[in-house]
Coordinates of C-alpha atoms in Angstrom, one line a residue:
X19 CA -8.7 -13.3 29.4
X20 CA -8.1 -9.6 30.0
X21 CA -5.2 -10.5 32.4
X22 CA -3.6 -12.7 29.8
X23 CA -3.9 -10.0 27.1
X24 CA -2.5 -7.4 29.5
X25 CA 0.5 -9.7 30.1
X26 CA 1.0 -10.2 26.4
X27 CA 0.9 -6.4 25.8
X28 CA 3.4 -5.9 28.6
X29 CA 5.7 -8.6 27.2
X30 CA 5.7 -6.8 23.8
X31 CA 6.1 -3.3 25.2
X32 CA 9.1 -4.3 27.4
X33 CA 10.8 -6.4 24.7
X34 CA 13.9 -5.0 23.0
X35 CA 13.0 -3.8 19.6
X36 CA 14.8 -6.5 17.7
X37 CA 13.4 -9.3 19.9
X38 CA 9.7 -8.7 19.7
X39 CA 8.9 -12.1 18.3
X40 CA 11.2 -14.0 20.6
X41 CA 9.8 -12.3 23.7
X42 CA 6.3 -12.9 22.5
X43 CA 7.1 -16.6 21.9
X44 CA 8.4 -16.9 25.4
X45 CA 5.1 -15.4 26.8
X46 CA 2.9 -17.6 24.6
X47 CA 4.8 -20.7 25.7
X48 CA 4.2 -19.9 29.3
X49 CA 0.6 -18.6 29.0
X50 CA -0.8 -20.8 26.2
X51 CA 1.7 -23.7 26.0
X52 CA 2.5 -22.8 22.4
X53 CA 5.9 -24.4 21.6
X54 CA 6.6 -23.0 18.1
X55 CA 6.1 -19.3 17.0
X56 CA 7.1 -17.9 13.6
X57 CA 6.5 -14.6 12.0
X58 CA 6.2 -14.6 8.2
X59 CA 6.4 -11.1 6.7
X60 CA 5.1 -10.3 3.2
X61 CA 7.9 -9.2 0.9
X62 CA 8.1 -5.9 -1.0
X63 CA 6.7 -7.5 -4.1
X64 CA 3.7 -9.0 -2.3
X65 CA 4.8 -12.3 -3.8
X66 CA 6.4 -14.2 -0.9
X67 CA 5.9 -14.7 2.9
X68 CA 9.4 -14.6 4.4
X69 CA 10.1 -16.3 7.8
X70 CA 11.8 -13.9 10.3
X71 CA 14.0 -16.7 11.5
X72 CA 15.2 -17.5 8.0
X73 CA 14.5 -20.4 5.8
X74 CA 12.3 -21.1 2.8
X75 CA 10.0 -18.4 1.5
X76 CA 6.3 -19.3 1.1
X77 CA 5.4 -18.4 -2.5
X78 CA 2.4 -20.7 -3.2
X79 CA -0.9 -19.1 -2.7
X80 CA -2.3 -22.5 -1.7
X81 CA -0.2 -22.4 1.5
X82 CA -2.3 -21.9 4.6
X83 CA -0.2 -18.9 5.6
X84 CA -1.2 -17.3 2.3
X85 CA -4.9 -18.2 2.9
X86 CA -4.7 -16.4 6.2
X87 CA -3.0 -13.4 4.6
X88 CA -5.3 -13.1 1.7
X89 CA -8.6 -13.7 3.6
X90 CA -7.4 -11.8 6.7
X91 CA -8.7 -14.7 8.8
X92 CA -7.5 -17.4 11.1
X93 CA -6.6 -20.6 9.4
X94 CA -5.9 -23.9 11.2
X95 CA -3.9 -26.5 9.2
X96 CA -1.7 -29.4 10.2
X97 CA -1.9 -28.7 13.9
X98 CA -0.8 -25.1 13.4
X99 CA -2.8 -21.8 13.7
X100 CA -2.1 -19.0 11.2
X101 CA -3.2 -15.4 12.2
X102 CA -3.0 -12.2 10.1
X103 CA -0.5 -9.6 11.5
X104 CA -2.3 -6.5 10.4
X105 CA -2.6 -3.0 11.8
X106 CA -5.4 -0.6 10.6
X107 CA -5.5 -2.5 7.4
X108 CA -1.7 -2.5 6.8
X109 CA -1.0 -6.2 6.2
X110 CA 2.5 -7.0 7.5
X111 CA 2.4 -10.8 7.4
X112 CA 1.2 -13.9 9.3
X113 CA 1.9 -15.4 12.7
X114 CA 2.2 -19.2 12.8
X115 CA 1.5 -20.8 16.2
X116 CA 2.0 -24.5 16.9
X117 CA 0.2 -26.3 18.4
X118 CA -3.2 -24.8 17.5
X119 CA -4.5 -24.4 21.1
X120 CA -7.9 -22.9 22.1
X121 CA -8.5 -19.2 22.8
X122 CA -8.3 -18.2 19.2
X123 CA -9.9 -14.8 19.8
X124 CA -7.2 -13.9 22.3
X125 CA -4.5 -15.1 20.0
X126 CA -5.9 -13.1 17.1
X127 CA -5.8 -10.0 19.3
X128 CA -2.2 -10.7 20.3
X129 CA -1.3 -11.0 16.6
X130 CA -2.8 -7.5 16.1
X131 CA -0.8 -6.2 19.1
X132 CA 2.3 -7.6 17.4
X133 CA 1.5 -5.7 14.2
X134 CA 1.3 -2.4 16.2
X135 CA 4.6 -3.1 17.9
X136 CA 6.3 -4.0 14.6
X137 CA 5.1 -0.7 13.1
X138 CA 6.3 1.2 16.2
X139 CA 9.9 -0.2 16.2
X140 CA 10.7 -0.1 12.5
X141 CA 12.4 3.3 12.8
X142 CA 14.7 2.0 15.5
X143 CA 15.8 -1.4 14.1
X144 CA 16.5 -2.8 10.6
X145 CA 15.8 -6.4 11.5
X146 CA 12.2 -6.6 10.3
X147 CA 12.7 -4.4 7.3
X148 CA 15.7 -6.5 6.1
X149 CA 13.9 -9.8 6.8
X150 CA 11.0 -8.6 4.6
X151 CA 13.3 -8.4 1.5
X152 CA 13.9 -11.3 -0.8
X153 CA 16.8 -9.4 -2.4
X154 CA 18.6 -6.1 -2.0
X155 CA 16.8 -2.9 -3.0
X156 CA 18.3 -0.3 -5.3
X157 CA 19.1 3.0 -3.6
X158 CA 16.2 4.7 -5.5
X159 CA 13.8 2.0 -4.4
X160 CA 15.0 2.4 -0.8
X161 CA 14.1 6.1 -1.0
X162 CA 10.7 5.4 -2.5
X163 CA 9.7 2.8 0.0
X164 CA 10.8 4.9 2.9
X165 CA 8.5 7.7 1.5
X166 CA 5.3 5.7 1.6
X167 CA 2.8 6.1 4.4
X168 CA 2.0 2.3 4.1
X169 CA 0.7 0.0 1.5
X170 CA -2.9 -0.3 2.7
X171 CA -5.5 1.3 5.0
X172 CA -8.9 0.1 6.1
X173 CA -11.7 2.0 7.8
X174 CA -15.4 1.4 7.8
X175 CA -16.0 4.0 5.1
X176 CA -13.1 3.1 2.8
X177 CA -10.4 0.7 2.0
X178 CA -7.3 1.5 -0.1
X179 CA -4.1 0.0 -1.2
X180 CA -1.2 0.8 -3.5
X181 CA 1.8 -1.1 -4.9
X182 CA 5.0 -0.1 -6.7
X183 CA 6.7 -2.1 -9.4
X184 CA 9.5 -3.2 -10.0
X185 CA 9.3 -3.4 -6.3
X186 CA 13.1 -3.8 -5.7
X187 CA 14.2 -1.2 -8.3
X188 CA 11.4 1.4 -8.6
X189 CA 12.5 4.9 -9.4
X190 CA 10.1 7.7 -10.0
X191 CA 6.6 6.3 -9.4
X192 CA 5.0 6.6 -6.0
X193 CA 1.8 7.2 -4.1
X194 CA 0.8 9.0 -0.8
X195 CA -2.3 9.0 1.3
X196 CA -3.7 10.4 4.6
X197 CA -7.1 10.4 6.2
X198 CA -8.9 12.3 8.9
X199 CA -12.5 12.2 10.3
X200 CA -14.2 13.4 7.2
X201 CA -11.8 12.9 4.2
X202 CA -9.2 10.7 2.6
X203 CA -6.5 12.2 0.5
X204 CA -4.8 10.2 -2.2
X205 CA -1.9 11.2 -4.5
X206 CA -0.1 9.3 -7.2
X207 CA 3.2 10.7 -8.6
X208 CA 5.7 10.0 -11.3
X209 CA 8.9 11.9 -11.2
X210 CA 10.7 12.1 -14.5
X211 CA 14.2 10.8 -15.0
X212 CA 16.1 7.7 -13.9
X213 CA 17.4 6.2 -10.7
X214 CA 18.1 8.4 -7.7
X215 CA 17.4 11.6 -9.6
X216 CA 13.8 10.4 -10.2
X217 CA 13.4 9.2 -6.6
X218 CA 14.7 12.5 -5.2
X219 CA 12.3 14.5 -7.5
X220 CA 9.3 12.4 -6.3
X221 CA 10.4 12.9 -2.7
X222 CA 10.6 16.6 -3.1
X223 CA 7.1 16.8 -4.7
X224 CA 5.6 14.4 -2.1
X225 CA 6.9 16.4 0.8
X226 CA 5.9 19.7 -0.7
X227 CA 2.3 18.4 -1.1
X228 CA 2.3 17.1 2.5
X229 CA 3.5 20.4 3.7
X230 CA 0.7 22.2 1.9
X231 CA -1.9 19.7 3.0
X232 CA -0.8 19.9 6.6
X233 CA -0.9 23.7 6.3
X234 CA -4.7 23.5 5.5
X235 CA -4.5 24.6 1.9
X236 CA -7.1 23.6 -0.7
X237 CA -6.2 20.9 -3.2
X238 CA -5.5 23.4 -6.0
X239 CA -3.2 25.4 -3.8
X240 CA -1.5 22.2 -2.6
X241 CA -0.6 21.5 -6.3
X242 CA 0.5 25.2 -6.8
X243 CA 2.9 25.1 -3.8
X244 CA 4.4 21.8 -4.9
X245 CA 4.8 23.2 -8.4
X246 CA 6.7 26.1 -7.0
X247 CA 8.9 23.9 -4.9
X248 CA 9.9 21.7 -7.9
X249 CA 10.4 24.8 -10.1
X250 CA 12.5 26.5 -7.5
X251 CA 14.9 23.6 -7.4
X252 CA 14.9 22.5 -11.0
X253 CA 14.0 25.6 -13.0
X254 CA 11.7 23.7 -15.3
X255 CA 14.3 21.1 -16.4
X256 CA 12.5 18.3 -14.4
X257 CA 8.9 17.8 -13.5
X258 CA 6.6 15.4 -11.7
X259 CA 3.3 14.2 -13.0
X260 CA 0.7 13.9 -10.3
X261 CA -3.0 13.2 -9.6
X262 CA -4.4 14.7 -6.3
X263 CA -7.7 13.3 -5.0
X264 CA -9.7 14.3 -2.0
X265 CA -12.7 12.1 -1.1
X266 CA -15.5 13.3 1.2
X267 CA -16.3 10.2 3.2
X268 CA -19.9 11.2 3.9
X269 CA -21.0 12.2 0.4
X270 CA -18.6 10.6 -2.1
X271 CA -17.7 13.9 -3.6
X272 CA -14.2 13.7 -5.1
X273 CA -12.1 16.8 -5.6
X274 CA -9.3 16.3 -8.1
X275 CA -6.3 18.0 -9.6
X276 CA -4.9 16.4 -12.7
X277 CA -1.3 17.5 -13.1
X278 CA -0.3 15.2 -16.0
X279 CA -1.8 12.4 -14.1
X280 CA -2.0 8.6 -14.5
X281 CA -5.1 6.7 -15.7
X282 CA -8.2 7.1 -13.5
X283 CA -11.0 4.5 -13.7
X284 CA -14.1 3.7 -11.7
X285 CA -15.5 0.2 -11.4
X286 CA -19.2 0.5 -11.0
X287 CA -21.7 -2.3 -11.1
X288 CA -19.3 -4.5 -13.1
X289 CA -18.5 -1.8 -15.7
X290 CA -15.2 0.1 -16.0
X291 CA -15.7 3.9 -16.5
X292 CA -12.9 6.2 -17.5
X293 CA -13.1 9.3 -15.3
X294 CA -12.2 12.1 -17.6
X295 CA -10.3 15.0 -16.2
X296 CA -8.9 18.1 -17.8
X297 CA -5.1 17.6 -17.8
X298 CA -3.0 20.4 -16.4
X299 CA 0.7 20.9 -16.4
X300 CA 2.9 18.6 -14.4
X301 CA 4.4 20.0 -11.2
X302 CA 7.5 22.1 -11.8
X303 CA 7.1 22.3 -15.6
X304 CA 6.4 26.1 -15.6
X305 CA 6.7 28.9 -13.0
X306 CA 3.7 30.0 -11.1
X307 CA 1.2 27.5 -12.6
X308 CA -2.3 27.8 -11.2
X309 CA -4.3 24.6 -10.8
X310 CA -8.0 24.2 -11.1
X311 CA -9.9 21.8 -9.0
X312 CA -12.4 19.4 -10.7
X313 CA -15.2 17.4 -9.0
X314 CA -17.1 14.2 -9.5
X315 CA -19.2 11.9 -7.3
X316 CA -18.7 8.3 -6.4
X317 CA -21.7 6.1 -5.7
X318 CA -21.8 3.6 -2.8
X319 CA -19.8 0.5 -3.6
X320 CA -17.6 2.2 -6.3
X321 CA -14.0 1.1 -6.8
X322 CA -11.6 3.7 -7.9
X323 CA -8.4 2.5 -9.7
X324 CA -5.4 4.6 -10.6
X325 CA -2.5 3.3 -12.7
X326 CA 0.6 5.0 -14.2
X327 CA 1.7 4.8 -17.8
X328 CA 4.1 2.0 -16.8
X329 CA 1.1 -0.3 -16.7
X330 CA -0.4 0.6 -20.0
X331 CA 2.9 0.9 -21.9
X332 CA 4.4 -2.4 -20.6
X333 CA 5.7 -4.3 -23.7
X334 CA 6.1 -8.1 -24.4
X335 CA 6.7 -10.1 -27.5
X336 CA 3.0 -9.9 -28.2
X337 CA 2.7 -6.2 -28.0
X338 CA 1.6 -3.5 -25.5
X339 CA -0.5 -4.3 -22.4
X340 CA -2.8 -1.5 -23.3
X341 CA -6.3 -0.4 -22.5
X342 CA -8.2 -3.6 -23.4
X343 CA -6.3 -5.9 -21.1
X344 CA -6.3 -3.3 -18.3
X345 CA -10.0 -2.7 -18.4
X346 CA -10.7 -6.4 -18.5
X347 CA -8.4 -7.0 -15.5
X348 CA -9.9 -4.2 -13.5
X349 CA -13.4 -5.6 -14.1
X350 CA -12.3 -9.0 -12.7
X351 CA -11.0 -7.5 -9.4
X352 CA -14.5 -6.8 -8.0
X353 CA -14.3 -9.7 -5.6
X354 CA -10.8 -8.9 -4.4
X355 CA -9.8 -6.6 -1.5
X356 CA -7.8 -3.6 -2.7
X357 CA -4.4 -5.0 -1.8
X358 CA -5.2 -8.3 -3.5
X359 CA -6.4 -6.3 -6.5
X360 CA -3.2 -4.2 -7.0
X361 CA -1.0 -7.3 -6.3
X362 CA -2.9 -9.3 -8.9
X363 CA -2.7 -6.6 -11.5
X364 CA 1.1 -6.2 -11.1
X365 CA 1.6 -9.9 -11.0
X366 CA -0.4 -10.2 -14.2
X367 CA 1.8 -7.5 -15.7
X368 CA 5.0 -9.3 -14.8
X369 CA 3.6 -12.5 -16.4
X370 CA 2.8 -10.5 -19.5
X371 CA 6.3 -9.1 -19.9
X372 CA 8.0 -12.3 -18.7
X373 CA 9.8 -10.8 -15.7
X374 CA 10.5 -7.4 -14.1
X375 CA 9.1 -4.3 -15.7
X376 CA 11.5 -2.0 -17.5
X377 CA 9.5 1.1 -16.7
X378 CA 8.1 2.0 -13.3
X379 CA 4.5 1.3 -12.6
X380 CA 2.2 2.2 -9.7
X381 CA -1.3 0.9 -9.1
X382 CA -3.7 2.2 -6.4
X383 CA -7.2 0.9 -5.6
X384 CA -9.8 2.7 -3.4
X385 CA -13.2 1.4 -2.3
X386 CA -15.8 3.7 -0.9
X387 CA -18.6 2.3 1.3
X388 CA -20.4 5.2 3.1
X389 CA -21.6 4.5 6.6
X390 CA -25.3 4.6 7.3

């Protein structure tokens, strides 16, 4: 087993960046007698699984490939084996193997190897990025998606996911996260304006916050540095609303800075709680703004949900999406993994408005499950 896995790892490591799947397929054919290999990547909207080789997108959640993606488990159907292609919780897609031979544990590990290699080569080839799109992105959306650290992250102590909408034309809304041994940092942002101007503003604020965080500054000082960066460039004519959160993974203590933030809710024991924070000025609105940190505690099993005003203010012929629908939907997500929860929320929102959203929306979901 270990020898076969080592050979698979070597085949992926030595493959040209744009031929990972083809070289893997060649190896699987020789080592496992698998005749047909296909990679399905999830699209930017989390609404379709797109075959790398081209062809029809899989959009029905009843498809075995979607079952594998949603449940993050092996599915065998019609003589084929479907395996999730996931790295550290980042769900990239599903690997379809035919015929469904034995050695499923080995093949599942190889699918994870493929996920790591795909993540490693994305900066050097456009093949996989382009193949994961069901249509062309706007320039602003291109900027926003390139800014993201990923869409989901899973560790024993937490699981988080975020999603942008309209996925192919998002402008100012975004999110950022990072984690270390003891903490996870989560930020949601909404740069004012339209198109590229909004995306550039959000990019400036995001990188200023990252620079401050990586410099070891406290959360309030991170906000102050980003505020100064936006002010220095725009002089108060543009600003970015932001919510900065830092979760202590051992204790559940959340430190927060609300700089004109989106809606923050906690799902606890089936009830949705609005977490009230004192609103402070958005980043870059005024010169030399000082930001105060606020604190609250999560309890084991809590789900934290953050949504921007693009969710609450979405309009259809029947009116505004609003608080009541949002709270009821968040309550129903308890049985869903965070990525499924944000995907379902924004899908519900598209159904409500009858198509793409006019305004940007961001949804982020974080579960905390302390170890020990």
